[in-house]
Coordinates of C-alpha atoms in Angstrom, one line a residue:
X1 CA 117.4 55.3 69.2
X2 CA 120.8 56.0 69.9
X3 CA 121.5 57.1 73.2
X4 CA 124.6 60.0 72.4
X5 CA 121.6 61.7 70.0
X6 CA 120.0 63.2 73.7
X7 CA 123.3 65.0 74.6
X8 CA 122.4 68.3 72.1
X9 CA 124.4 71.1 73.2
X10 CA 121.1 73.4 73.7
X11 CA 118.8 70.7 74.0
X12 CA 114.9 71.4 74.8
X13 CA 113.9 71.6 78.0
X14 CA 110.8 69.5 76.5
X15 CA 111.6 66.0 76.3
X16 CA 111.4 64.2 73.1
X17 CA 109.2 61.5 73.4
X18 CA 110.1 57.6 71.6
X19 CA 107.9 58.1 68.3
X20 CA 106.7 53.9 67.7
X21 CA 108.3 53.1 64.4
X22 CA 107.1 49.8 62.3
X23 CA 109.3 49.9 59.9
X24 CA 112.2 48.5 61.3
X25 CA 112.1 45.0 61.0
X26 CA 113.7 42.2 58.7
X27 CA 111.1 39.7 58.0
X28 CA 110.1 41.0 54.3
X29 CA 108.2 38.0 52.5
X30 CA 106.0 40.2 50.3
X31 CA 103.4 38.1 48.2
X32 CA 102.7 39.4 44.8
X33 CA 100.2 40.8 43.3
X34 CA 97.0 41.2 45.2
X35 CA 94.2 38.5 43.9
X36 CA 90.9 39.7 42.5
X37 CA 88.2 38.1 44.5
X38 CA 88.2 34.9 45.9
X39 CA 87.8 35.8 49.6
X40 CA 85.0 34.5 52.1
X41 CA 81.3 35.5 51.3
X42 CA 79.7 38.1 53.6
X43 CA 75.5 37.7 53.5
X44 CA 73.4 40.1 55.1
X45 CA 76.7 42.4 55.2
X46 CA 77.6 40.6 58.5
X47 CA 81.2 40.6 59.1
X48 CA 83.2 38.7 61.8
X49 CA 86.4 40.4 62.1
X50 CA 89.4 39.2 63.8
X51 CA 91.7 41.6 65.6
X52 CA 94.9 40.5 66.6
X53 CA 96.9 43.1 68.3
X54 CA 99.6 43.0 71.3
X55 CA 97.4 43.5 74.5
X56 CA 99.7 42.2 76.7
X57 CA 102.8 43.3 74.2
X58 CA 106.0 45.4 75.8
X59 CA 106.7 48.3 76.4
X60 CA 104.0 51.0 74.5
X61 CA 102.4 48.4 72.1
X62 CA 99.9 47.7 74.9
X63 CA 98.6 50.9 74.8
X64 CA 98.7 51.3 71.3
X65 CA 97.0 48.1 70.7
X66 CA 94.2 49.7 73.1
X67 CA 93.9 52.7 71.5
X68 CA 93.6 50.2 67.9
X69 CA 90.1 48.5 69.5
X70 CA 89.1 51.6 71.0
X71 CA 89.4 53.3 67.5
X72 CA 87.6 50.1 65.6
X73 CA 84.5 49.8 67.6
X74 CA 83.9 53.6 67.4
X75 CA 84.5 53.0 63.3
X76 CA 81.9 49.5 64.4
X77 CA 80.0 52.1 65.8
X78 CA 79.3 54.4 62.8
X79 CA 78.7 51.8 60.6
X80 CA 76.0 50.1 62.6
X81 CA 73.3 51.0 60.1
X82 CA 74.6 49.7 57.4
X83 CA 77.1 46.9 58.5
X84 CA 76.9 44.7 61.7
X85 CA 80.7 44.6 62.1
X86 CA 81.3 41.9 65.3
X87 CA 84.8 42.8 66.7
X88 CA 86.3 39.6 68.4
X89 CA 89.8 40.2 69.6
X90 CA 93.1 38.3 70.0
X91 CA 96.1 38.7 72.0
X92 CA 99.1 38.2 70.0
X93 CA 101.8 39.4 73.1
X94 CA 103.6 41.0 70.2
X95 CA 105.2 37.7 69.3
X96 CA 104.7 36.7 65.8
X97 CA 104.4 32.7 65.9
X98 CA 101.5 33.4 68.9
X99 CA 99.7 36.0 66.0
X100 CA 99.7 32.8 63.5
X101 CA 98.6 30.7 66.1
X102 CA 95.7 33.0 67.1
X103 CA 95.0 33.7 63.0
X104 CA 94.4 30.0 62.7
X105 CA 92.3 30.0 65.5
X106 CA 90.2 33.3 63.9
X107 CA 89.5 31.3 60.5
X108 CA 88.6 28.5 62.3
X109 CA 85.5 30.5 64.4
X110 CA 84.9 31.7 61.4
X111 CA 86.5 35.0 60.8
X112 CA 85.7 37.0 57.6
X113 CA 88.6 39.1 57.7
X114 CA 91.7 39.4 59.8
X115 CA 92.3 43.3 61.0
X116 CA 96.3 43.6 62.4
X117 CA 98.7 42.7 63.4
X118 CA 100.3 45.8 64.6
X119 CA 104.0 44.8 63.2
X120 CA 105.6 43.5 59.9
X121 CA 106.9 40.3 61.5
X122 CA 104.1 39.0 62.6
X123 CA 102.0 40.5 59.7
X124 CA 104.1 38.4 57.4
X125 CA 103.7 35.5 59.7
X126 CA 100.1 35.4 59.5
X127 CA 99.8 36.3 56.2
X128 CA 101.5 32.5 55.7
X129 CA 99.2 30.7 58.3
X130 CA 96.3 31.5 56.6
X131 CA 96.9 32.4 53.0
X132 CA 95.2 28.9 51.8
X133 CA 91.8 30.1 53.5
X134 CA 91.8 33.3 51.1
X135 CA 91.2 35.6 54.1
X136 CA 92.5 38.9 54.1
X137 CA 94.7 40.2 56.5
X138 CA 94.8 43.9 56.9
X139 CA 97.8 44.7 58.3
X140 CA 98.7 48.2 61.0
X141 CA 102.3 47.8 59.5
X142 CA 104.0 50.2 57.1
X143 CA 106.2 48.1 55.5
X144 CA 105.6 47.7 51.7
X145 CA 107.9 44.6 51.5
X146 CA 105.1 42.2 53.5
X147 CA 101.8 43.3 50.9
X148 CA 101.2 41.3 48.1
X149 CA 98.9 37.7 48.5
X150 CA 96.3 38.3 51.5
X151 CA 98.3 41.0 52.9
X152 CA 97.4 44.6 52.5
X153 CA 99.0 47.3 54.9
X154 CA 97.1 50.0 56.4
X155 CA 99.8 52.4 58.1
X156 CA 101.4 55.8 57.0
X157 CA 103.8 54.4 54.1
X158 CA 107.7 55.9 53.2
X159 CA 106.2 55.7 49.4
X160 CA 102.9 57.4 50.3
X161 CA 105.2 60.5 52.2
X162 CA 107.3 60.6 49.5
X163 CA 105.1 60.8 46.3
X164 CA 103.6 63.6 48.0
X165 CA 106.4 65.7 49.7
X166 CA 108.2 65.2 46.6
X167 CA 105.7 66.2 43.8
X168 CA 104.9 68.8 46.0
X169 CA 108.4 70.1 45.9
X170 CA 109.0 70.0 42.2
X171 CA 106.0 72.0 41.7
X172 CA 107.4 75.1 43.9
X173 CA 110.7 74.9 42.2
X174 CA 112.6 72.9 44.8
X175 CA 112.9 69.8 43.0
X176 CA 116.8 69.6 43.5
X177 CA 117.2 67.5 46.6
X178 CA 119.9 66.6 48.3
X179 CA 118.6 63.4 49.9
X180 CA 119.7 62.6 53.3
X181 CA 119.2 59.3 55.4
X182 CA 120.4 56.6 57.6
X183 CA 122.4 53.8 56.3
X184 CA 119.6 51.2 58.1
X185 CA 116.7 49.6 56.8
X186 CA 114.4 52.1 57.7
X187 CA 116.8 54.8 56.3
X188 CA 117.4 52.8 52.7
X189 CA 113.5 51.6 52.3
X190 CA 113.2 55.9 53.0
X191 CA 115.7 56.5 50.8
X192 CA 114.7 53.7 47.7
X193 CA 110.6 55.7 47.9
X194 CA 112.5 59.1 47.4
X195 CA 114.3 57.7 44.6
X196 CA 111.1 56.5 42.9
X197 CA 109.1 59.4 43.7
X198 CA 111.6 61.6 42.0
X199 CA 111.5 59.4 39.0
X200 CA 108.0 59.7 38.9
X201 CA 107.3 63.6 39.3
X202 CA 110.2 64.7 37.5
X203 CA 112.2 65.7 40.5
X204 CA 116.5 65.3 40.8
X205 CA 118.6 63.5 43.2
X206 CA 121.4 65.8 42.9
X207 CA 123.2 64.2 45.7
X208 CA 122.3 61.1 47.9
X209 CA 124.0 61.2 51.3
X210 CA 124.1 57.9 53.9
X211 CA 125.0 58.8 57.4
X212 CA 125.9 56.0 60.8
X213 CA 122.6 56.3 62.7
X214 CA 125.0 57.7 65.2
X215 CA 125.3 60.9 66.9
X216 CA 129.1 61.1 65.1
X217 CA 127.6 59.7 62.2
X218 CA 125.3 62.7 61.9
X219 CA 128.3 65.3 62.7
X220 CA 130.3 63.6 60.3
X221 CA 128.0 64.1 57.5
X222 CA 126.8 67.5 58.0
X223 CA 129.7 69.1 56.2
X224 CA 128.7 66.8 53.2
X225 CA 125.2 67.7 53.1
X226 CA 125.9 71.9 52.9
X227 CA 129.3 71.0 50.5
X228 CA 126.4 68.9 48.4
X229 CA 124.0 72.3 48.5
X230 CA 126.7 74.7 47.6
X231 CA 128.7 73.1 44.8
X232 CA 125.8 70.7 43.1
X233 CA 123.0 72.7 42.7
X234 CA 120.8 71.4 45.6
X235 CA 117.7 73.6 46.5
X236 CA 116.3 71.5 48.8
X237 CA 117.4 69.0 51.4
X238 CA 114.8 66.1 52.5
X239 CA 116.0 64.5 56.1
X240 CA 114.4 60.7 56.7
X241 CA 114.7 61.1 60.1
X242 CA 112.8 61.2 63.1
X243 CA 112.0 63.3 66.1
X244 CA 113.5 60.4 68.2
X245 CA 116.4 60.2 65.8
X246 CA 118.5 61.7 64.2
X247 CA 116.2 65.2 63.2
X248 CA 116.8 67.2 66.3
X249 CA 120.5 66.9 65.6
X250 CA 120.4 67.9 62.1
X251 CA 118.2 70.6 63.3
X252 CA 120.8 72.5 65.3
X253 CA 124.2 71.3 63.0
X254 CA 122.9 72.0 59.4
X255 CA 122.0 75.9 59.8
X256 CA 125.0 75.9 62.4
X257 CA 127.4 74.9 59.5
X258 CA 126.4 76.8 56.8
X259 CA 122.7 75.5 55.7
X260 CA 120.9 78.8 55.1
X261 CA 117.3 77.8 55.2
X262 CA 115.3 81.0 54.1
X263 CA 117.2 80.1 50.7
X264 CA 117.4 76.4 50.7
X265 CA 114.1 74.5 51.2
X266 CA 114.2 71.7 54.4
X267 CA 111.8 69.1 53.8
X268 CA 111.1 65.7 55.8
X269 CA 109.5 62.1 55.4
X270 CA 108.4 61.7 59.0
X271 CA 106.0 63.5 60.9
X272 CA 107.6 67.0 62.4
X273 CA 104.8 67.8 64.4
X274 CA 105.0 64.2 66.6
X275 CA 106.1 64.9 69.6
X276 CA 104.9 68.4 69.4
X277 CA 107.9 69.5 70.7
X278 CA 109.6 69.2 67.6
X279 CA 107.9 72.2 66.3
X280 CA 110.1 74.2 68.9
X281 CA 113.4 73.6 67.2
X282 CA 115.0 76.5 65.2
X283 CA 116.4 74.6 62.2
X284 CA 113.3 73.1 61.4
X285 CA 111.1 76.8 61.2
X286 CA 110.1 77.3 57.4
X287 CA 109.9 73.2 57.3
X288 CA 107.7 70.9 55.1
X289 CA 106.4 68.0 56.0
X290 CA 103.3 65.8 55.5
X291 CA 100.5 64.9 57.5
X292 CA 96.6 63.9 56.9
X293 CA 93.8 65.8 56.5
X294 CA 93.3 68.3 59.4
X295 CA 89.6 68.4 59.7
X296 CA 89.0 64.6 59.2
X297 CA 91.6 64.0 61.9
X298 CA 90.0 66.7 64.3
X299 CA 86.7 65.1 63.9
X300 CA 87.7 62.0 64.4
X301 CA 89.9 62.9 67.3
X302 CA 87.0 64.9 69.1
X303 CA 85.1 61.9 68.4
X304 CA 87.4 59.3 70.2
X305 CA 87.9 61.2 73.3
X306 CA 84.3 61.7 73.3
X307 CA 83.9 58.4 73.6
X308 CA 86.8 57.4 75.7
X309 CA 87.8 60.1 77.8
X310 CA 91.3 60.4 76.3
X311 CA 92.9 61.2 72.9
X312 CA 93.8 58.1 70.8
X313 CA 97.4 57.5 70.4
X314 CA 99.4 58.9 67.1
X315 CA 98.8 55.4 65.4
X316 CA 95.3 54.6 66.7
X317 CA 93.4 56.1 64.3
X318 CA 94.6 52.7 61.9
X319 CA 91.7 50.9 63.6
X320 CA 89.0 52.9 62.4
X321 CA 90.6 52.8 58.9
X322 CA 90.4 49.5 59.1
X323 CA 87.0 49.4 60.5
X324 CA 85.8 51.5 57.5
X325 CA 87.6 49.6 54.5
X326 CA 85.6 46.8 55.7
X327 CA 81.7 48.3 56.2
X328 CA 82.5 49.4 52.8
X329 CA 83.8 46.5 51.1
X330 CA 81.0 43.8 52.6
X331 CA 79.0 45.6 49.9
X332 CA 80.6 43.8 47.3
X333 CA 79.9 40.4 48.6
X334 CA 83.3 39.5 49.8
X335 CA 86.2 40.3 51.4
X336 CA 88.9 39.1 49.7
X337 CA 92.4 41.2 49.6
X338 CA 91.4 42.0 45.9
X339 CA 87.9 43.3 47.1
X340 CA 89.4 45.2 49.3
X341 CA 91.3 47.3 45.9
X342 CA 88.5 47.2 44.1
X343 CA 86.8 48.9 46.3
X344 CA 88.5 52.3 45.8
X345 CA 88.6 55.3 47.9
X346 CA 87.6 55.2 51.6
X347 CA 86.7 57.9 54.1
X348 CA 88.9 57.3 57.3
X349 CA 90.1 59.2 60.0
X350 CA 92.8 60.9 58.5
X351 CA 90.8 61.5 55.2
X352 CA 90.8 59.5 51.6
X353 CA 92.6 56.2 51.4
X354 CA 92.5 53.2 48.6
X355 CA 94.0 49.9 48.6
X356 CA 96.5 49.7 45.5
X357 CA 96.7 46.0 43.5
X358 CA 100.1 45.5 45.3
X359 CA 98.6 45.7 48.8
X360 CA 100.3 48.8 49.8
X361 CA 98.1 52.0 50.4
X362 CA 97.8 55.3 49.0
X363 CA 96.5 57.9 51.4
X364 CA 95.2 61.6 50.9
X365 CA 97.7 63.7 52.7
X366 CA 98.3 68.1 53.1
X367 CA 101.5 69.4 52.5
X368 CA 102.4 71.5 55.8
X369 CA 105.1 73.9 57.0
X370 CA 106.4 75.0 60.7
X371 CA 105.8 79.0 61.0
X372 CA 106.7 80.2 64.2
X373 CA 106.7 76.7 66.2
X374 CA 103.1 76.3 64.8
X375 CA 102.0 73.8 61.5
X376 CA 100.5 75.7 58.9
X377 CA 99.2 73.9 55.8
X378 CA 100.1 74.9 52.5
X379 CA 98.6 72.5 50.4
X380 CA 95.5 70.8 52.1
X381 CA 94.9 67.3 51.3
X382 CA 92.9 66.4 48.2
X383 CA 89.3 65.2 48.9
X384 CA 89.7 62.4 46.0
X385 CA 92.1 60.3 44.9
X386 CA 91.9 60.5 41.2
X387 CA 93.1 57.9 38.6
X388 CA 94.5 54.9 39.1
X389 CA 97.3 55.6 42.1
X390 CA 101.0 55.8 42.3

């Protein structure tokens, strides 16, 4: 995050907390298509699952990777009368050669199944240590570019967001976007799934508009966005951006300069409602944005603090998914990354997921809007996922 994006002239008196992004990294060795079968055998549907997350890892990746096991045992938990799911946990000290290290280890106790690590790099890394032992690795990063081989990723996916926010906007009659993002990796593999989703839904890219991931690169480029709305044809404008970015910015400079937003649709690919805070800023009311199904994440919230005596962190709920992809895979007889697809939808936390034959996922998510600093959804979350995925 760049430090000049905290000095808004009206800033909120609510502090804007880091939102953990796992997109950002450069290691990108994606595998090809995902096998069919071929993984280890599961008998009695006894699973040994290795979880390698970043327990002693800096800064908040200690807490996430708490809030990951906490999550997974309560998903062991449910499961227990079908599936006896044995949890064994390694550190990795969010350091990508010690996750290989400890992955080797796993398969050589005898894991069925890897579950993390929490980012791409390392994801990738173990995905090479143990691809000749067939074991799956189910990874909590969101980067597309490491799936493929024995890797499948579990988290909340650019491509997911922006088949969804996208379709969604074509349908309503604001399917000319003017498509805004950062000229980064996390801004260009943002803008490449808008590209794709508008190709696929029918949706136009009237205008596609990099900006620094600077606070002048956002001032800079605000004049371009509204110039891009007024003289081609843009009805909609969909921000890449974070809360701990560059959103609050645009926020506050696009309706300042010009943006009318009762006529011109704002749309983003990141969650507006994390921190809630966000919810507070002006420019953003009349919003869309995605998010997963409300009840299954209330339940399953209720559920964790319940059992823990605090709510789970934003990404915590991964463990569980991952938890529940495997109780309903052992049915098949292995665990393989191509068992894992075959398997087809799964009830998680945040509703309906599947594993797709590249190893990236496809998850059931509500179309929402911010109406008066509060998230109202305007198109819940589909209870199946029908055909054969995006």
């Amino acid at each position: 995050m760049v430090s000049g994006f905290s000095n808004l002239r009206n800033p909120l008196r609510i502090g804007i907390a880091l939102v953990l992004s796992m997109v950002l990294t450069a290691c990108q060795i994606g595998g090809g298509p995902i096998g069919l079968g071929g993984g280890p055998r599961v008998s009695g549907q006894n699973v040994q699952v290795a979880m390698l997350i970043p327990l002693s890892g800096a800064g908040g990746d200690a807490l996430l990777a708490r809030s990951l096991e906490n999550s997974a045992r309560l998903a062991a938990a449910d499961v227990a009368g079908t599936t006896n799911v044995e949890i064994i946990v390694y550190d990795t000290a969010g350091d990508a050669a010690v996750a290989a290290s400890r992955a080797q280890e796993a398969v050589s106790a005898g894991a069925d199944v890897i579950v993390g690590p929490l980012r791409s790099d390392a994801a990738a890394a173990v995905g090479v240590a143990v691809a000749n032992s067939n074991v799956a690795v189910l990874s909590f990063s969101n980067n597309t570019e490491i799936a493929g081989g024995n890797v499948l990723v579990l988290g909340y996916t650019f491509a997911n967001t922006a088949n969804r926010i996208v379709s969604y906007s074509a349908r309503q009659g604001r399917g000319n976007i003017v498509l805004v993002h950062a000229s980064n990796l996390a801004g260009e593999v943002a803008r490449d799934a808008v590209r794709r989703a508008a190709a696929r839904t029918g949706a136009t890219i009237v205008s596609t508009i990099p900006y620094e991931f600077s606070q002048v690169g956002v001032v800079n480029v605000v004049p371009q966005v509204t110039d891009a709305v007024r003289n081609q044809g843009g009805n909609s404008v969909l921000l890449t951006s974070d809360s701990a970015g560059a959103l609050p910015l645009f926020a506050q400079l696009l309706p300042e300069n010009g943006l009318n937003t009762d006529t011109v649709q704002l749309m983003g690919l990141t969650r507006w409602d994390i921190p809630p805070a966000t919810l507070q800023f002006s420019g953003l009311q009349g919003g869309w944005f995605t998010l997963p199904d409300g009840a299954a994440a209330a339940d399953f919230n209720a559920r964790y603090a319940a059992a823990n005596g605090t709510a789970p962190h934003a990404l915590g709920s991964l463990g569980y998914d991952a938890i529940r992809a495997i109780a309903q895979t052992a049915g098949l007889g292995r665990m393989g990354a191509g068992d894992f697809v075959a398997t087809g939808q799964i009830q998680g936390a945040g509703g309906a997921f599947r594993f797709l034959p590249d190893g990236t996922i496809e998850r059931a998510l509500a179309v929402a809007q911010i109406v008066d600093q509060q998230v109202t959804v305007i198109d819940p979350a589909p209870r199946s996922l029908g055909g054969a995925g995006f």
